[in-house]
CSV table of C-alpha atoms in Angstrom, one decimal:
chain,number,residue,atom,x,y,z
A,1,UNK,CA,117.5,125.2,82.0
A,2,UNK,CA,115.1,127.2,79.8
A,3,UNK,CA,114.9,131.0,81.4
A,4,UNK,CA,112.8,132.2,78.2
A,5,UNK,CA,109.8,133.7,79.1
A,6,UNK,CA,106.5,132.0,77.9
A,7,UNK,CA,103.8,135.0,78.7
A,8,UNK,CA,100.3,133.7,78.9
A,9,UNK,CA,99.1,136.5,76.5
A,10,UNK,CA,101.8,135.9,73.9
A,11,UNK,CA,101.1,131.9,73.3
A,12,UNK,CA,100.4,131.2,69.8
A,13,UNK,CA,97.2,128.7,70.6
A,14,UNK,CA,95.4,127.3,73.2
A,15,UNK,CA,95.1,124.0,74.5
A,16,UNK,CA,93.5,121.6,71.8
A,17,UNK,CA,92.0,118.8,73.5
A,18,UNK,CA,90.4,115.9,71.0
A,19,UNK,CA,88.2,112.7,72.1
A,20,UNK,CA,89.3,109.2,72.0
A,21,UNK,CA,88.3,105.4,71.8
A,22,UNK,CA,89.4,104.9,75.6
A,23,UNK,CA,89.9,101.2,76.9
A,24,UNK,CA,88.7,100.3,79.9
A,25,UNK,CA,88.4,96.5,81.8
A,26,UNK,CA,85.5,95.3,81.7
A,27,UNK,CA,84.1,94.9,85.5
A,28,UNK,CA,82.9,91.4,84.8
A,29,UNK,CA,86.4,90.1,84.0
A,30,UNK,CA,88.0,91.2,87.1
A,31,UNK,CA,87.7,91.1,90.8
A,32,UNK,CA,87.1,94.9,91.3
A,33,UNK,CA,87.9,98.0,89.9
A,34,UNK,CA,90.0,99.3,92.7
A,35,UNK,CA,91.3,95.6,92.8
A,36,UNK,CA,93.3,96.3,89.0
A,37,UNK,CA,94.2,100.3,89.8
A,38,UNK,CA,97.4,101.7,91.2
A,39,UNK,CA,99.2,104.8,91.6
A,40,UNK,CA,101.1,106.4,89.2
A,41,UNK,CA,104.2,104.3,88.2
A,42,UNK,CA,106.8,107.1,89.9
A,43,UNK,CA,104.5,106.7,93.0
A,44,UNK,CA,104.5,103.1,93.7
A,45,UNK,CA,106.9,102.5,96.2
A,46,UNK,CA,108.8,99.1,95.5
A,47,UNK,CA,109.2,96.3,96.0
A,48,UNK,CA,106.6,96.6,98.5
A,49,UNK,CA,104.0,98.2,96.9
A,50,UNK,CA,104.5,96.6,93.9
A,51,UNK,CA,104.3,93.5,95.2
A,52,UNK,CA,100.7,94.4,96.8
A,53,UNK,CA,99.4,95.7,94.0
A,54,UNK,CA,100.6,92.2,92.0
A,55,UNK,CA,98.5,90.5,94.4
A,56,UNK,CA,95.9,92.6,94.2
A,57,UNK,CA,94.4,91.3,91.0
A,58,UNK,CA,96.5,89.2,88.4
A,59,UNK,CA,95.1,92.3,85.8
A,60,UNK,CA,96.6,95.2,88.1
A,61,UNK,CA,97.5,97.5,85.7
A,62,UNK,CA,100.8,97.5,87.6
A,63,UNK,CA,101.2,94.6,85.3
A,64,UNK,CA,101.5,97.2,82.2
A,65,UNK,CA,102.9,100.6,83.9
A,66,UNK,CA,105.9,98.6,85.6
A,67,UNK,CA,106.7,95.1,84.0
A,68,UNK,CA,109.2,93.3,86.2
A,69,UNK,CA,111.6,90.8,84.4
A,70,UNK,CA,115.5,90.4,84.2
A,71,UNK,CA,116.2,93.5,81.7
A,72,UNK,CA,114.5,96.5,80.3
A,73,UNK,CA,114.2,95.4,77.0
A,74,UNK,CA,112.4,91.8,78.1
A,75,UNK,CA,110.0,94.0,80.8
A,76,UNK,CA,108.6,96.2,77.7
A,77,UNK,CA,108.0,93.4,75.8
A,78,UNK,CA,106.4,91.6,78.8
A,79,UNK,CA,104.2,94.7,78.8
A,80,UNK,CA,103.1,94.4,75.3
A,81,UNK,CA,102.4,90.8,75.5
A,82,UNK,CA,100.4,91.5,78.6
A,83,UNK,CA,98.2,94.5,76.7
A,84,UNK,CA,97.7,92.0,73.1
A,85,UNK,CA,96.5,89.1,75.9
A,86,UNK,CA,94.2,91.5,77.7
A,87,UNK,CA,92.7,93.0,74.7
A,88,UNK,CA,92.8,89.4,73.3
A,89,UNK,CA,90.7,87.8,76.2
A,90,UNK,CA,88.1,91.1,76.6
A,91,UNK,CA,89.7,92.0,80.2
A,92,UNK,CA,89.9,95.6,78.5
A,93,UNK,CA,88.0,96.4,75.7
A,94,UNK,CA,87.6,100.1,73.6
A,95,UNK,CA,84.4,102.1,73.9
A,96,UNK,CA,82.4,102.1,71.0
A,97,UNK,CA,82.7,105.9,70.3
A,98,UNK,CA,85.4,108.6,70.6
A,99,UNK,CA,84.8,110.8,73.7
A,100,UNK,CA,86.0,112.9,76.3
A,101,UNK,CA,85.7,111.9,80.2
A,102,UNK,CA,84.8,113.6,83.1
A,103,UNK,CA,87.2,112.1,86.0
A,104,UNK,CA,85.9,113.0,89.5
A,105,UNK,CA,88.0,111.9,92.8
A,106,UNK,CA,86.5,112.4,96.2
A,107,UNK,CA,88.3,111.3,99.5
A,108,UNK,CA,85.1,111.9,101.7
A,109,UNK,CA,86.6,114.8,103.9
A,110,UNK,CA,86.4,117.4,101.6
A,111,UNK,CA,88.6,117.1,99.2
A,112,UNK,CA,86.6,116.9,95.1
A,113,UNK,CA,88.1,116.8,92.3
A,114,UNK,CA,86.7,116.7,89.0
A,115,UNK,CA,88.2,117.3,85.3
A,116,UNK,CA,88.1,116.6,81.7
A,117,UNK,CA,90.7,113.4,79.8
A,118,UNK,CA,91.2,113.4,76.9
A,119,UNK,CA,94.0,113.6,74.2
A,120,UNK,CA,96.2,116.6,73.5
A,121,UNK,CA,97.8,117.7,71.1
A,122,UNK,CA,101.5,118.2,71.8
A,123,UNK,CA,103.6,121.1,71.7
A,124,UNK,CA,106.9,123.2,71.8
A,125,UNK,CA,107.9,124.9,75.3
A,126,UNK,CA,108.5,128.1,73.4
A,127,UNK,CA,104.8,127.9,72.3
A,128,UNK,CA,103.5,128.3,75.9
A,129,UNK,CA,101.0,126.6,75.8
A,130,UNK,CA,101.9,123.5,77.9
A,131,UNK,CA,104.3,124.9,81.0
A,132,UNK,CA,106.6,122.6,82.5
A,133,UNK,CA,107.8,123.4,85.6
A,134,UNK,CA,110.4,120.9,86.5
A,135,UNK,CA,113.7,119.4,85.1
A,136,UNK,CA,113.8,115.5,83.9
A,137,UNK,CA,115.8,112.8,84.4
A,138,UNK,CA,116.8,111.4,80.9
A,139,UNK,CA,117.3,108.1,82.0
A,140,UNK,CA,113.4,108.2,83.5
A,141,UNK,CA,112.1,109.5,80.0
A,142,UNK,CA,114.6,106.7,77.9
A,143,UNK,CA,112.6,104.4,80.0
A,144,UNK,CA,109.0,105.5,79.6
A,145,UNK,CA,109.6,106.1,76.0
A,146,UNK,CA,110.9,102.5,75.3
A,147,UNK,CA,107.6,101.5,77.4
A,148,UNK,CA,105.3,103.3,75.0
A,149,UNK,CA,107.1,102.0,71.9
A,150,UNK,CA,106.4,98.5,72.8
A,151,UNK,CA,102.9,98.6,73.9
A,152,UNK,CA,101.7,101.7,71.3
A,153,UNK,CA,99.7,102.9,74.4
A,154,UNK,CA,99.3,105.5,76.9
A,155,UNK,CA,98.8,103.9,79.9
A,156,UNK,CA,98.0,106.3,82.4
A,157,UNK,CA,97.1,109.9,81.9
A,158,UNK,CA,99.2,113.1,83.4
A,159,UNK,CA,98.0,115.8,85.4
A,160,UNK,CA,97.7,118.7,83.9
A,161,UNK,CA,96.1,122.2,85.4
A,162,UNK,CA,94.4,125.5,84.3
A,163,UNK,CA,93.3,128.2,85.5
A,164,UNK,CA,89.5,129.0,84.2
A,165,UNK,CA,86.7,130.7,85.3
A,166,UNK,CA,85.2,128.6,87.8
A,167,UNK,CA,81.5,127.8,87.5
A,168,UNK,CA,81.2,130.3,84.4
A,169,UNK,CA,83.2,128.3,82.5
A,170,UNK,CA,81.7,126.2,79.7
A,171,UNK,CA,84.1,123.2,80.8
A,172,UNK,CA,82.6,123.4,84.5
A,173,UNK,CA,79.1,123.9,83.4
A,174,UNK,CA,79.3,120.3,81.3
A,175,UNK,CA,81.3,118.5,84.2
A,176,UNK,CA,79.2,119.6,87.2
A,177,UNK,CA,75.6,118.9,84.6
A,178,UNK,CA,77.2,115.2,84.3
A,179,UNK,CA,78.1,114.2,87.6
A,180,UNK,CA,74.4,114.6,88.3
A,181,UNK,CA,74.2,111.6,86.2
A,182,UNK,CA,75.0,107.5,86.8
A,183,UNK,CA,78.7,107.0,85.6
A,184,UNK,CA,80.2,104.6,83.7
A,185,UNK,CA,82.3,103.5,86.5
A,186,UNK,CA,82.5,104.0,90.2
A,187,UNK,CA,84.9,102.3,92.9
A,188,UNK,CA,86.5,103.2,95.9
A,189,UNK,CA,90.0,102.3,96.4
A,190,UNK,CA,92.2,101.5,99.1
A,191,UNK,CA,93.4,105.2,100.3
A,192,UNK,CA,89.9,105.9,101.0
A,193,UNK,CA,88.9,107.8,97.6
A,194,UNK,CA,86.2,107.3,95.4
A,195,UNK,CA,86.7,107.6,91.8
A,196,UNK,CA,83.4,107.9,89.0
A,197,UNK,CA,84.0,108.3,85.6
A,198,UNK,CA,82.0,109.7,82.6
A,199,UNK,CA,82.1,109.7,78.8
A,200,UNK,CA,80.9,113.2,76.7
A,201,UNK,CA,80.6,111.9,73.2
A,202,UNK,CA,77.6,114.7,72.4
A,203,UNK,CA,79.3,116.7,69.2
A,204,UNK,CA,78.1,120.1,70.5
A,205,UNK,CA,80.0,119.4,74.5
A,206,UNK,CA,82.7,118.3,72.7
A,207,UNK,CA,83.0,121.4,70.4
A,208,UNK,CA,82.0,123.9,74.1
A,209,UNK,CA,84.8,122.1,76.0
A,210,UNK,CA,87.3,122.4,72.9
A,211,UNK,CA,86.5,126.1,72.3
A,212,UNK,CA,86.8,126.7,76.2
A,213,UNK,CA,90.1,124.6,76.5
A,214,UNK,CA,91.5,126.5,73.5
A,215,UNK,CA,91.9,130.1,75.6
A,216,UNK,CA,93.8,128.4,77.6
A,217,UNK,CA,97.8,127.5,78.5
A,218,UNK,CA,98.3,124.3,81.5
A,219,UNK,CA,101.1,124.0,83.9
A,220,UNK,CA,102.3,119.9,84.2
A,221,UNK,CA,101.6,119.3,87.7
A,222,UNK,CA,102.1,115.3,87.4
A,223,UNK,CA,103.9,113.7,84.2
A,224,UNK,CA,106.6,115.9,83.6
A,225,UNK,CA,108.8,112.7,82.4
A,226,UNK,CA,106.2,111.2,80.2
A,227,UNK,CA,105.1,114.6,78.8
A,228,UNK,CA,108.7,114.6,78.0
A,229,UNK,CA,108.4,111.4,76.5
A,230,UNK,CA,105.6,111.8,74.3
A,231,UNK,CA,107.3,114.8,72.7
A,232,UNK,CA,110.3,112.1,72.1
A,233,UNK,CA,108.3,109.7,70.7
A,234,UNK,CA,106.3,112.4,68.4
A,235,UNK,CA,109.5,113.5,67.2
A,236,UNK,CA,110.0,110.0,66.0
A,237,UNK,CA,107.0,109.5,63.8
A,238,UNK,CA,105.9,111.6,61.2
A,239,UNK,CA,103.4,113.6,61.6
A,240,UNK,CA,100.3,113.0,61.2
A,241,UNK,CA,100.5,110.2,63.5
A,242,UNK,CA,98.5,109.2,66.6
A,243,UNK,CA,102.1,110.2,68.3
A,244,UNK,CA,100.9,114.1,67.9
A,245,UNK,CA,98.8,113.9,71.2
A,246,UNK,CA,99.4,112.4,74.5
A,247,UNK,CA,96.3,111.0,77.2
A,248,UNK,CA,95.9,113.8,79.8
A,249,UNK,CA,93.7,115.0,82.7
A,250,UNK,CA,93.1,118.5,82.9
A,251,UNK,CA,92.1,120.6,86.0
A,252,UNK,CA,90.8,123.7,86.3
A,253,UNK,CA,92.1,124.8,89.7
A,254,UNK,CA,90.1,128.1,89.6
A,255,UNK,CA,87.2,125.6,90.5
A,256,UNK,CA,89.4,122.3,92.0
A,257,UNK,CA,92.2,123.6,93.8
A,258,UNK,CA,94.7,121.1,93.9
A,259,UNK,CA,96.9,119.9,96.9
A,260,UNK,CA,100.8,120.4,96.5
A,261,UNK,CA,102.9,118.3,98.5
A,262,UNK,CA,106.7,117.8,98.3
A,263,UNK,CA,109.0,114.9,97.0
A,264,UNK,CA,111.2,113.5,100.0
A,265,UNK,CA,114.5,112.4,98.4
A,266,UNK,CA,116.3,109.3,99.7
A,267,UNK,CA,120.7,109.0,99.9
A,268,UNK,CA,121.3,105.4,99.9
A,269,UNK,CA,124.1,103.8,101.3
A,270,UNK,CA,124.5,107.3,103.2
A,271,UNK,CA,124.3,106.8,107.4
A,272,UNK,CA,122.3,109.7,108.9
A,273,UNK,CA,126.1,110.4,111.1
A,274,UNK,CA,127.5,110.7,107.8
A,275,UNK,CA,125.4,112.9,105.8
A,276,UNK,CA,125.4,115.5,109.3
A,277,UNK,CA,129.1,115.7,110.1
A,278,UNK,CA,129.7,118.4,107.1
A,279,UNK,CA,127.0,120.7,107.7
A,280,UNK,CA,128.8,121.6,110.8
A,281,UNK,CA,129.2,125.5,110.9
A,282,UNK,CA,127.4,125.0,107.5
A,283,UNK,CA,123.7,125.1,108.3
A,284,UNK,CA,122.3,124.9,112.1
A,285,UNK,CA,121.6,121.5,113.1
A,286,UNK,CA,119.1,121.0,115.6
A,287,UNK,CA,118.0,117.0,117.0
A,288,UNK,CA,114.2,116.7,117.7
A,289,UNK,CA,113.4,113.7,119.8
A,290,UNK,CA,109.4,113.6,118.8
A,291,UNK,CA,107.4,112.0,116.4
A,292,UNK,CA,107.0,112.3,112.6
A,293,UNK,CA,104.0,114.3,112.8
A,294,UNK,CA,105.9,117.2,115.1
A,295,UNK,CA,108.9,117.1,113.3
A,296,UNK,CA,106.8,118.4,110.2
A,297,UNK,CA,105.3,120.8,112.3
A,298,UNK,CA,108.6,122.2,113.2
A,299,UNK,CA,109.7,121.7,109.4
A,300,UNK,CA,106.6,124.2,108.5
A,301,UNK,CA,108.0,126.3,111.0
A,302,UNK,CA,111.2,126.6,110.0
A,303,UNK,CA,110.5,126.8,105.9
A,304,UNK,CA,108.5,130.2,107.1
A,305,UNK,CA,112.1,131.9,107.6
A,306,UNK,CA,114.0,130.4,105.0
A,307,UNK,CA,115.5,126.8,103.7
A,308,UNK,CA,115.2,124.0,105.7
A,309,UNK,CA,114.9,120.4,105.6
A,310,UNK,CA,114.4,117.3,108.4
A,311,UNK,CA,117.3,114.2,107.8
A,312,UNK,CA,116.0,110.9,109.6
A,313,UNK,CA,117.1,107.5,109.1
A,314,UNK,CA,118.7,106.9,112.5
A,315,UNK,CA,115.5,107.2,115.0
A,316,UNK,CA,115.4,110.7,115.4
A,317,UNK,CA,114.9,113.6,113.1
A,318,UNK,CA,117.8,116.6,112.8
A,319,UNK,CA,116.3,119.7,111.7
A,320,UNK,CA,118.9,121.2,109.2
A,321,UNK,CA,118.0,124.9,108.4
A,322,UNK,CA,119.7,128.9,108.4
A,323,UNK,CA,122.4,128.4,106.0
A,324,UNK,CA,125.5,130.0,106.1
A,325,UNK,CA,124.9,132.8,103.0
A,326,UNK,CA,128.4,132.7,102.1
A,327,UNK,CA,127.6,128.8,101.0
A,328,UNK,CA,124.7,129.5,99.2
A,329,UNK,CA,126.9,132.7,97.0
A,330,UNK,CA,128.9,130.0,96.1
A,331,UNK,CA,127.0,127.3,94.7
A,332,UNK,CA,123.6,128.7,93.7
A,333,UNK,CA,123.5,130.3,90.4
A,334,UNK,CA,122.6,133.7,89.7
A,335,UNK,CA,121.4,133.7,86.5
A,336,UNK,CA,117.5,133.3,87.5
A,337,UNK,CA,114.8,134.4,89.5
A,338,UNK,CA,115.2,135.3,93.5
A,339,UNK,CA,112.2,133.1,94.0
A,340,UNK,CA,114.1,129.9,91.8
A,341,UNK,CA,117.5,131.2,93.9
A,342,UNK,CA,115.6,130.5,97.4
A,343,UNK,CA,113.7,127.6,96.4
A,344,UNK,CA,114.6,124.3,99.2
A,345,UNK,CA,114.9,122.1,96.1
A,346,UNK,CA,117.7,124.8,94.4
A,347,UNK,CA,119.4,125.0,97.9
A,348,UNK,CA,119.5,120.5,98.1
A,349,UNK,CA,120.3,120.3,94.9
A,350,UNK,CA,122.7,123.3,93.8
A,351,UNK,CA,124.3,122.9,97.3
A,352,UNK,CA,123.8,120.1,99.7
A,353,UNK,CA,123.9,117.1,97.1
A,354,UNK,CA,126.3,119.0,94.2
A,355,UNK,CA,128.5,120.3,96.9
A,356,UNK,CA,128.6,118.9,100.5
A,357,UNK,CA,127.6,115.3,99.6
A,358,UNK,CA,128.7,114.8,96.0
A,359,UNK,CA,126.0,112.8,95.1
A,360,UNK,CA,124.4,112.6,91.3
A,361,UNK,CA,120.8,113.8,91.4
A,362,UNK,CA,120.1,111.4,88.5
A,363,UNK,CA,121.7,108.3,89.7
A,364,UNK,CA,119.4,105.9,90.9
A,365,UNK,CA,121.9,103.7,92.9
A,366,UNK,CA,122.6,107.0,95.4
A,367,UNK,CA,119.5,108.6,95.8
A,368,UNK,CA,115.7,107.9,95.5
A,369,UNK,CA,112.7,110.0,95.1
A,370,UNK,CA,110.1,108.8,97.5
A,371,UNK,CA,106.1,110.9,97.4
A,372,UNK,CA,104.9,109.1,100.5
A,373,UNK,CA,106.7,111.2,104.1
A,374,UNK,CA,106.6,107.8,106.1
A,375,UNK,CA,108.3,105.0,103.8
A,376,UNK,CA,110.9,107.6,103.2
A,377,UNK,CA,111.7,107.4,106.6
A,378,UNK,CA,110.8,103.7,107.0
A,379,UNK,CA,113.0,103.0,104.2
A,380,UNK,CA,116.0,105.0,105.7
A,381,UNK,CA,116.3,103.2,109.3
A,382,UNK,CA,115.7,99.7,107.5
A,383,UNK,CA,118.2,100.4,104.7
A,384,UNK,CA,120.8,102.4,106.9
A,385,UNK,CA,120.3,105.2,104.2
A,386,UNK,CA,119.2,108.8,104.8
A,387,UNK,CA,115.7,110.3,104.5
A,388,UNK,CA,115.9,114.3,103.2
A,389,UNK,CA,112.2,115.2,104.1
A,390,UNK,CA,111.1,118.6,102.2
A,391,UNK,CA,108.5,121.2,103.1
A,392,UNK,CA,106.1,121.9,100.0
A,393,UNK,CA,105.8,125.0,97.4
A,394,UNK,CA,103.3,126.9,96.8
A,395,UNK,CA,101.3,126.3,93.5
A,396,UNK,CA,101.8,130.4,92.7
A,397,UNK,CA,104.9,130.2,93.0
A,398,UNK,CA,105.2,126.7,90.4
A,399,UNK,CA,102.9,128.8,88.4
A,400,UNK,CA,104.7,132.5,88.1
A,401,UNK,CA,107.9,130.5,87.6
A,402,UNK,CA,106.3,128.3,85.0
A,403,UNK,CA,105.6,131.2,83.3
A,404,UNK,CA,109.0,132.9,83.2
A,405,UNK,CA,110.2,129.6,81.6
A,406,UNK,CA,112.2,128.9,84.7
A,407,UNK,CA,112.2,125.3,85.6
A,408,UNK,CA,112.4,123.9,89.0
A,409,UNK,CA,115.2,121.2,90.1
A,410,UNK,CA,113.5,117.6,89.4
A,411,UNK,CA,110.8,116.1,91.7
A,412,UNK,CA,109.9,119.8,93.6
A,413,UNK,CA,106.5,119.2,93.9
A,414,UNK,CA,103.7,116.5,94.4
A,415,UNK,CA,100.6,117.8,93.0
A,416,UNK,CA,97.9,115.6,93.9
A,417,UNK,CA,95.3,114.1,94.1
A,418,UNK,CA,97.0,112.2,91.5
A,419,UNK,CA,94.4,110.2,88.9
A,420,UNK,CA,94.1,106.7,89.5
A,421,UNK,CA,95.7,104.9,86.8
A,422,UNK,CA,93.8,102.0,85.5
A,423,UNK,CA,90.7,103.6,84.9
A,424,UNK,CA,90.7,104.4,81.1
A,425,UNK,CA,94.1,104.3,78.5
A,426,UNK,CA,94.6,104.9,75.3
A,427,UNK,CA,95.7,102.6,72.5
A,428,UNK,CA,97.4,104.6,70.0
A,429,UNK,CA,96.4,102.2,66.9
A,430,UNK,CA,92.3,102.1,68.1
């Protein structure tokens, strides 16, 4: 892990943000708009939900984000076929101009978000000006890279925040002056949410948002693998090349505060019995006989006075919490922050999966990183697996980390809303 510190005042640059020739389907071709979007890829829970979104719309960009066929190599090159056919037959096509776009979300209870994509121009951790704040699985990125190679596109844009001004800001004043106006697109999806896009192709915006952007630093809140992966894949071409930036959406969350919500891990092949019986005179152990709902309440609860977690998978949920502090002397390292050395995430990972259960963070065939609380636990009691349920961080303590250089252990947070993807990508040779 990186522990150098990346000071907001020492950064060498700001964020550089440029327009582009976004492709987008064209509404005529397809059945809907919200029929052809999905989640991002890490979020769609299979096979289920990529099965529903397949059947969605035979042009769900699910088609292009996660290509199903017998082996890695013949799913990218599914993917790529797919894109040339699309672009072929007009179901997306690339705006005429280069431009920036305003992306608004709005789930109709209070919840608006709005922000600016476009692409960035990549950079070093040690320049602090683009803060991760979470480890990577390599496999994950050797994956998403091999993706990009073969279809020369970004297909879904990460999330990426800032913290400006608020309504002073030159970035604000252009986004909240253009959702006065008709969009380019508008849909509602499934969840409830309503998404409108914009396109800001007037020179001077342009030149107001860049010179705004460019006092800035972001913290990855979604995308840490494939910001990971477009610094591989720049690394790969010389540069100048289109593989110097990478499609984003920032956020100012001085004006948008974002939602954070945690990553519930998954033990397959591990009975709920089995995962319990060596926590005994480990952590306290406590059975709660209520519903999902409650049993997060007590989580909450719990979190308030140090590490704790819910296990469920066997009808019930089992409260696991007050560690023994000799435990945690021995496995949690001691070489960074107190507030890295208490994070739940350290504890599971560092301790309960290293050390009690012996199970590989990064191996896909013993555990699973599941966004969505109640298909975590679904998929537990149907599989016979266990469900680890976290409680969330809080994004000033991702932030003040961030900017130590201290990364978190993978999958920590859920910063959401999460953009649609499906709504515009980039083509790298357009």
């Amino acid at each position: 892990m990186n522990t150098a510190g990346h000071p907001e005042a020492t950064a060498r640059r700001g964020l550089e943000l440029t327009p582009f020739r976004g492709l987008r389907y064209d509404p005529d071709r397809v059945g809907s708009l919200a029929a052809v979007t999905s989640p991002p890829y890490d979020v769609v829970v299979r096979p289920d939900g990529l099965h529903q979104l397949q059947s969605n719309d035979p042009y769900n960009i699910v088609r292009l984000i996660l290509p199903q066929a017998r082996t890695p190599a013949e799913r990218n090159a599914q993917a790529a076929r797919t894109l040339r056919d699309w672009l072929a037959e007009g179901i997306l096509a690339a705006d005429p101009e280069p431009g920036l776009y305003v992306y608004e979300q709005d789930d109709g209870a209070g919840l608006l978000q709005r922000g600016i994509i476009g692409t960035l121009l990549l950079s070093e951790p040690s320049e602090g000006v683009v803060l991760p704040h979470e480890d990577v699985m390599p496999h994950v990125v050797a994956d998403r890279a091999a993706l990009m190679r073969a279809t020369s596109a970004n297909l879904e844009p990460l999330l990426l925040t800032y913290r400006g001004n608020g309504s002073r800001s030159a970035t604000t004043t252009v986004i909240e002056r253009l959702a006065e106006q008709p969009p380019l697109l508008a849909t509602t999806t499934e969840d409830g949410y309503r998404h409108r896009l914009w396109s800001i192709t007037d020179p001077d915006e342009v030149s107001r948002i860049q010179s705004d952007l460019a006092q800035h630093q972001a913290l990855i809140a979604d995308g840490h693998h494939r910001w990971a992966t477009y610094r591989r894949l720049r690394a790969e071409h010389p540069s100048p090349s289109p593989w110097d930036h990478g499609l984003v959406l920032l956020v100012d969350t001085a004006r948008y505060p974002l939602r954070v919500r945690a990553i519930h891990r998954l033990l397959h092949g591990v009975p709920v019995a089995q995962a319990l019986a060596p926590l005994e005179g480990l952590f306290r152990v406590s059975r709660l006989d209520v519903g999902l709902t409650e049993a997060l309440d007590t989580l909450a609860d719990a979190a308030c006075a140090g590490n704790a977690f819910l296990l469920a998978g066997d009808g019930a949920f089992h409260l696991v919490d007050r560690p023994d502090p000799d435990l945690l002397s021995r496995t949690i390292p001691t070489d960074r922050p107190t507030a890295w050395r208490t994070l739940d995430a350290t504890v599971l990972h560092a301790t309960l999966l290293a050390h009690v259960w012996d199970i590989p963070e990064d191996d896909p065939a013993r555990i699973a990183y599941i966004h969505d609380t109640a298909a975590t636990v679904e998929k537990a009691e149907r599989d016979g697996g266990t469900a680890v349920l976290m409680h969330p961080v809080r994004e000033e303590v991702v932030r003040d980390l961030a900017r130590q250089g201290v990364t978190m252990p993978r999958k920590s947070t859920s910063f959401g809303p999460k953009p649609a993807s499906g709504l515009v990508l980039r083509a790298l040779d357009v």
